[in-house]
XYZ file of N, CA and C in Angstrom:
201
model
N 90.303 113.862 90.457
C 91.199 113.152 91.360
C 91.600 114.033 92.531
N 92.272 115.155 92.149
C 92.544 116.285 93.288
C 90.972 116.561 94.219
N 89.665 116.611 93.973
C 88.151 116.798 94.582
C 89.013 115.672 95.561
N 88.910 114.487 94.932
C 89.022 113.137 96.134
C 89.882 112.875 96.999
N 90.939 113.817 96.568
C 92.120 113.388 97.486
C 91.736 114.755 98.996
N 90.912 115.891 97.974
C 90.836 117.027 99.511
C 90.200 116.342 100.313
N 88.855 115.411 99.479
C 87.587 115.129 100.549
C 87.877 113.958 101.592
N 89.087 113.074 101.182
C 89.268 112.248 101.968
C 90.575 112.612 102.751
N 91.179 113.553 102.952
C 92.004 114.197 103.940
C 90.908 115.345 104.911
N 89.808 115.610 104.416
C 89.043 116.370 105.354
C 88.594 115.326 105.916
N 87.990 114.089 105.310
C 87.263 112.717 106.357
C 88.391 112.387 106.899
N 89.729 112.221 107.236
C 90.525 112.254 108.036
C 90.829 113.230 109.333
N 90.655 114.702 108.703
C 90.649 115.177 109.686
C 89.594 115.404 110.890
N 88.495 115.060 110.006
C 87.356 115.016 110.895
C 87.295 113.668 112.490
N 87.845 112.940 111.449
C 87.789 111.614 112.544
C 88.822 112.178 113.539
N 89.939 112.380 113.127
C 90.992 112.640 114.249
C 90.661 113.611 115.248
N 89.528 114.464 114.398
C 89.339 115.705 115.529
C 88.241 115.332 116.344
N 87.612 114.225 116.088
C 86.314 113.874 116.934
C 87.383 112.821 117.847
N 88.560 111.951 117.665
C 88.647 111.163 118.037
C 89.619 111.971 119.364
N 90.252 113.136 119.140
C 91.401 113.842 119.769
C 89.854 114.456 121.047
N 88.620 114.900 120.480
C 87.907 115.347 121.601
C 87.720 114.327 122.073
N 87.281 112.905 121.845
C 86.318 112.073 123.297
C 87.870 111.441 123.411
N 89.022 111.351 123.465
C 90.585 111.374 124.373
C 90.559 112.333 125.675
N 90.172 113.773 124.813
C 90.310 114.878 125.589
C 89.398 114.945 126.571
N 88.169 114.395 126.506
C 86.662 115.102 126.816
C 86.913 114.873 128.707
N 87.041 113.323 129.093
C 86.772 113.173 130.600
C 88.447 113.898 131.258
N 89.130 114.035 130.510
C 90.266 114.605 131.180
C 90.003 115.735 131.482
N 89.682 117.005 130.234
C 88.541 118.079 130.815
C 87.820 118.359 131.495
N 87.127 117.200 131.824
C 85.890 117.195 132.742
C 86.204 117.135 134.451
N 87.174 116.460 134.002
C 87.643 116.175 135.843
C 88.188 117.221 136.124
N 89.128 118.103 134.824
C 89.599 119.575 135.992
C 88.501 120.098 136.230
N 87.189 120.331 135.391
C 86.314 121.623 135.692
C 85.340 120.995 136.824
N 85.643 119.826 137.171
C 84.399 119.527 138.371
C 83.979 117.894 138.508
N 82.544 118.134 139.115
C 82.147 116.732 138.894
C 81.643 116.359 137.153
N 81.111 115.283 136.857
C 81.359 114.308 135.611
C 79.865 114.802 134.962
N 79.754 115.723 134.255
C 78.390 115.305 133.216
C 78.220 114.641 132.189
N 77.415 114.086 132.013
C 77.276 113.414 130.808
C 76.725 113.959 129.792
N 77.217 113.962 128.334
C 77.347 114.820 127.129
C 76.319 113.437 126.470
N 75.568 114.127 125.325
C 75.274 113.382 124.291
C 75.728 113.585 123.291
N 76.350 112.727 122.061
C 77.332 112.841 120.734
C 75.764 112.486 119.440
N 76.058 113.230 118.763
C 75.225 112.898 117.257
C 76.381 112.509 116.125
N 76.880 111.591 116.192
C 78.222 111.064 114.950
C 77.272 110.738 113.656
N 77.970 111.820 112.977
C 77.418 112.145 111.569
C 78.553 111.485 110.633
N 78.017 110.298 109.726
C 79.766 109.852 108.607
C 79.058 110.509 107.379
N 80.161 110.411 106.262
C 80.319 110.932 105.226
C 79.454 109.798 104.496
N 79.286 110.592 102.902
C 78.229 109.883 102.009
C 78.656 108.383 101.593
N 79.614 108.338 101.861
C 80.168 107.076 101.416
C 80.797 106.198 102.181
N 80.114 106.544 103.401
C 80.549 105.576 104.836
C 79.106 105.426 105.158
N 79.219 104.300 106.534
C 78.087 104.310 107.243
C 78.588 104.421 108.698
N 77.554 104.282 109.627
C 77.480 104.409 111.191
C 78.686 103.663 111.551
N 79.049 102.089 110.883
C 80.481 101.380 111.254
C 81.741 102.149 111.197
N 81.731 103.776 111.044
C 83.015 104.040 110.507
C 83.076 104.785 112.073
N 81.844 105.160 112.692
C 82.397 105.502 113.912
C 82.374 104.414 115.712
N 82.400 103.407 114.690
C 82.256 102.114 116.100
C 83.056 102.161 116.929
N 84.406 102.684 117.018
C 85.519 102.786 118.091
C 85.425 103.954 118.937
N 84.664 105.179 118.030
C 84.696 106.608 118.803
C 83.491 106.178 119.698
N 82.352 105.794 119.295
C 81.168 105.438 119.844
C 81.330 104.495 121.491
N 82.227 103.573 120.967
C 82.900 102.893 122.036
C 83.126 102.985 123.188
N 83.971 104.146 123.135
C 84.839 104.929 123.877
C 84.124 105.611 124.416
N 83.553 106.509 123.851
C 82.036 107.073 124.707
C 81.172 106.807 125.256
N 80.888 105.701 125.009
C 79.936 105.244 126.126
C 80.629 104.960 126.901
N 81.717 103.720 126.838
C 82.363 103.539 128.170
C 82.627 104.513 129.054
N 82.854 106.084 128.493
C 82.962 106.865 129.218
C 81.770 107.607 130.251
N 80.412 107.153 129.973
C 79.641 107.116 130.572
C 78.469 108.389 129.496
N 78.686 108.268 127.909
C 78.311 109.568 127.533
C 77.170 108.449 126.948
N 76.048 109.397 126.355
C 75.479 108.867 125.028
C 75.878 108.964 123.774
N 75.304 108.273 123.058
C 75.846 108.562 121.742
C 74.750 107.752 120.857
């Protein structure tokens, strides 16, 4: 029970920290210059699929990235 409770507070933190960079990413980008475009590889956990990152994915493209 304690294994499951670390692994799904690390799949928490993971999302938040991918989700806190593409927040962060074009705000960054505009101090250091003009706009490049980044490509993302969103990797989910064994017991998710690709739907768990549909909002981060989202967001990124709209932002003009790949993913």
């Amino acid at each position: 029970m304690t294994e499951q409770i670390t692994v799904n507070a690390m799949r928490r933190a993971m999302v938040a920290g991918a989700a806190a960079a593409a927040l962060a990413g074009p705000a960054a980008a505009m101090a250091q210059g003009p706009f490049r475009s980044k490509t993302f590889v969103l990797v989910h956990g064994a017991s998710q699929g690709g739907w768990c990152w549909r909002r981060v994915s989202d967001r990124l493209e709209r932002g003009g990235h790949k993913v």
